[in-house]
Amino acid sequence: MNILFSITLFLISLVYLILGLKFQFMMNGLPAEGFLPRIVGVLLLVFSGVNLYASIKKGNEKTSWETLKDILIIFVASIAFIFLFNHLGAVISMILFMFVILYMFNRQKLTVNIIISIVTPMVIYFMFNVWLNVNFPEGVLAIF
């Protein structure tokens, strides 16, 4: 199961990188629309390749119900994040997504999870919106 997941992740990373190569990397000495997809695509491909290699080296192992449940929760949270991104807005969607994932893996530190879930999306929002001038969907925050 782990090897199959690693192969799937590697192939998705490869497709993402190939799609990212269709966009221009630099324009007038500045990063263009293909800058981030190429960097993320290369990183995804490298890390998923390392994961695939480790999975093959480790061998085929049985997957527990607990692991499958975690994968399903992450998958559902990711689909919800994608759907809610435009409707609720980028910041609120990122906060909810991060909280669900952090809470799932670190239930003991609720306060830390809440702080990270709020601070990280705010930093990302200001970095992209203010510094890079890339607008994220505002969603319900557009009311204010």
Tab-separated table of N, CA and C in Angstrom, residues 73-101 121 124 136-137:
chain	number	residue	atom	x	y	z
A	73	ILE	N	-8.974	11.378	6.225
A	73	ILE	CA	-9.245	12.689	6.827
A	73	ILE	C	-8.466	13.781	6.101
A	74	ILE	N	-7.216	13.519	5.795
A	74	ILE	CA	-6.402	14.502	5.067
A	74	ILE	C	-6.978	14.735	3.677
A	75	PHE	N	-7.403	13.672	3.012
A	75	PHE	CA	-7.985	13.792	1.676
A	75	PHE	C	-9.263	14.629	1.719
A	76	VAL	N	-10.157	14.332	2.654
A	76	VAL	CA	-11.415	15.089	2.772
A	76	VAL	C	-11.132	16.545	3.143
A	77	ALA	N	-10.196	16.771	4.054
A	77	ALA	CA	-9.833	18.146	4.433
A	77	ALA	C	-9.254	18.901	3.244
A	78	SER	N	-8.468	18.232	2.415
A	78	SER	CA	-7.884	18.881	1.236
A	78	SER	C	-8.961	19.247	0.222
A	79	ILE	N	-9.900	18.347	-0.010
A	79	ILE	CA	-11.008	18.631	-0.937
A	79	ILE	C	-11.845	19.780	-0.397
A	80	ALA	N	-12.126	19.776	0.894
A	80	ALA	CA	-12.893	20.868	1.500
A	80	ALA	C	-12.139	22.186	1.376
A	81	PHE	N	-10.830	22.154	1.593
A	81	PHE	CA	-10.003	23.360	1.460
A	81	PHE	C	-10.095	23.928	0.055
A	82	ILE	N	-9.979	23.071	-0.948
A	82	ILE	CA	-10.050	23.520	-2.338
A	82	ILE	C	-11.414	24.138	-2.621
A	83	PHE	N	-12.484	23.501	-2.165
A	83	PHE	CA	-13.831	24.012	-2.404
A	83	PHE	C	-14.080	25.327	-1.664
A	84	LEU	N	-13.635	25.401	-0.422
A	84	LEU	CA	-13.918	26.577	0.402
A	84	LEU	C	-12.992	27.761	0.119
A	85	PHE	N	-11.895	27.526	-0.581
A	85	PHE	CA	-10.901	28.562	-0.837
A	85	PHE	C	-11.535	29.811	-1.459
A	86	ASN	N	-12.355	29.648	-2.469
A	86	ASN	CA	-12.993	30.797	-3.118
A	86	ASN	C	-14.229	31.271	-2.370
A	87	HIS	N	-14.924	30.378	-1.696
A	87	HIS	CA	-16.177	30.741	-1.032
A	87	HIS	C	-15.952	31.441	0.309
A	88	LEU	N	-15.119	30.862	1.153
A	88	LEU	CA	-14.832	31.480	2.453
A	88	LEU	C	-13.682	32.469	2.367
A	89	GLY	N	-12.837	32.289	1.386
A	89	GLY	CA	-11.655	33.126	1.250
A	89	GLY	C	-10.413	32.338	1.618
A	90	ALA	N	-9.273	32.832	1.152
A	90	ALA	CA	-8.016	32.122	1.344
A	90	ALA	C	-7.638	32.011	2.818
A	91	VAL	N	-7.723	33.115	3.533
A	91	VAL	CA	-7.244	33.118	4.922
A	91	VAL	C	-8.077	32.204	5.804
A	92	ILE	N	-9.378	32.323	5.736
A	92	ILE	CA	-10.242	31.491	6.588
A	92	ILE	C	-10.085	30.019	6.218
A	93	SER	N	-10.000	29.723	4.918
A	93	SER	CA	-9.818	28.334	4.475
A	93	SER	C	-8.499	27.758	4.981
A	94	MET	N	-7.424	28.550	4.886
A	94	MET	CA	-6.125	28.078	5.368
A	94	MET	C	-6.145	27.855	6.872
A	95	ILE	N	-6.793	28.748	7.608
A	95	ILE	CA	-6.876	28.599	9.065
A	95	ILE	C	-7.595	27.301	9.424
A	96	LEU	N	-8.749	27.060	8.799
A	96	LEU	CA	-9.518	25.846	9.092
A	96	LEU	C	-8.746	24.584	8.704
A	97	PHE	N	-8.146	24.598	7.522
A	97	PHE	CA	-7.400	23.434	7.053
A	97	PHE	C	-6.229	23.129	7.980
A	98	MET	N	-5.454	24.148	8.301
A	98	MET	CA	-4.294	23.934	9.163
A	98	MET	C	-4.713	23.446	10.545
A	99	PHE	N	-5.797	24.001	11.074
A	99	PHE	CA	-6.243	23.575	12.392
A	99	PHE	C	-6.653	22.104	12.384
A	100	VAL	N	-7.415	21.690	11.370
A	100	VAL	CA	-7.851	20.293	11.295
A	100	VAL	C	-6.648	19.356	11.230
A	101	ILE	N	-5.688	19.678	10.359
A	101	ILE	CA	-4.523	18.808	10.204
A	101	ILE	C	-3.664	18.803	11.478
A	121	PRO	N	-1.265	31.317	8.183
A	121	PRO	CA	-2.017	31.877	7.047
A	121	PRO	C	-1.942	33.407	6.954
A	124	ILE	N	1.389	34.145	5.342
A	124	ILE	CA	1.294	33.814	3.912
A	124	ILE	C	0.480	34.875	3.181
A	136	PHE	N	-5.337	37.098	-3.122
A	136	PHE	CA	-6.015	35.853	-2.793
A	136	PHE	C	-7.504	36.135	-2.748
A	137	PRO	N	-8.339	35.104	-2.943
A	137	PRO	CA	-9.787	35.313	-2.800
A	137	PRO	C	-10.106	35.771	-1.367
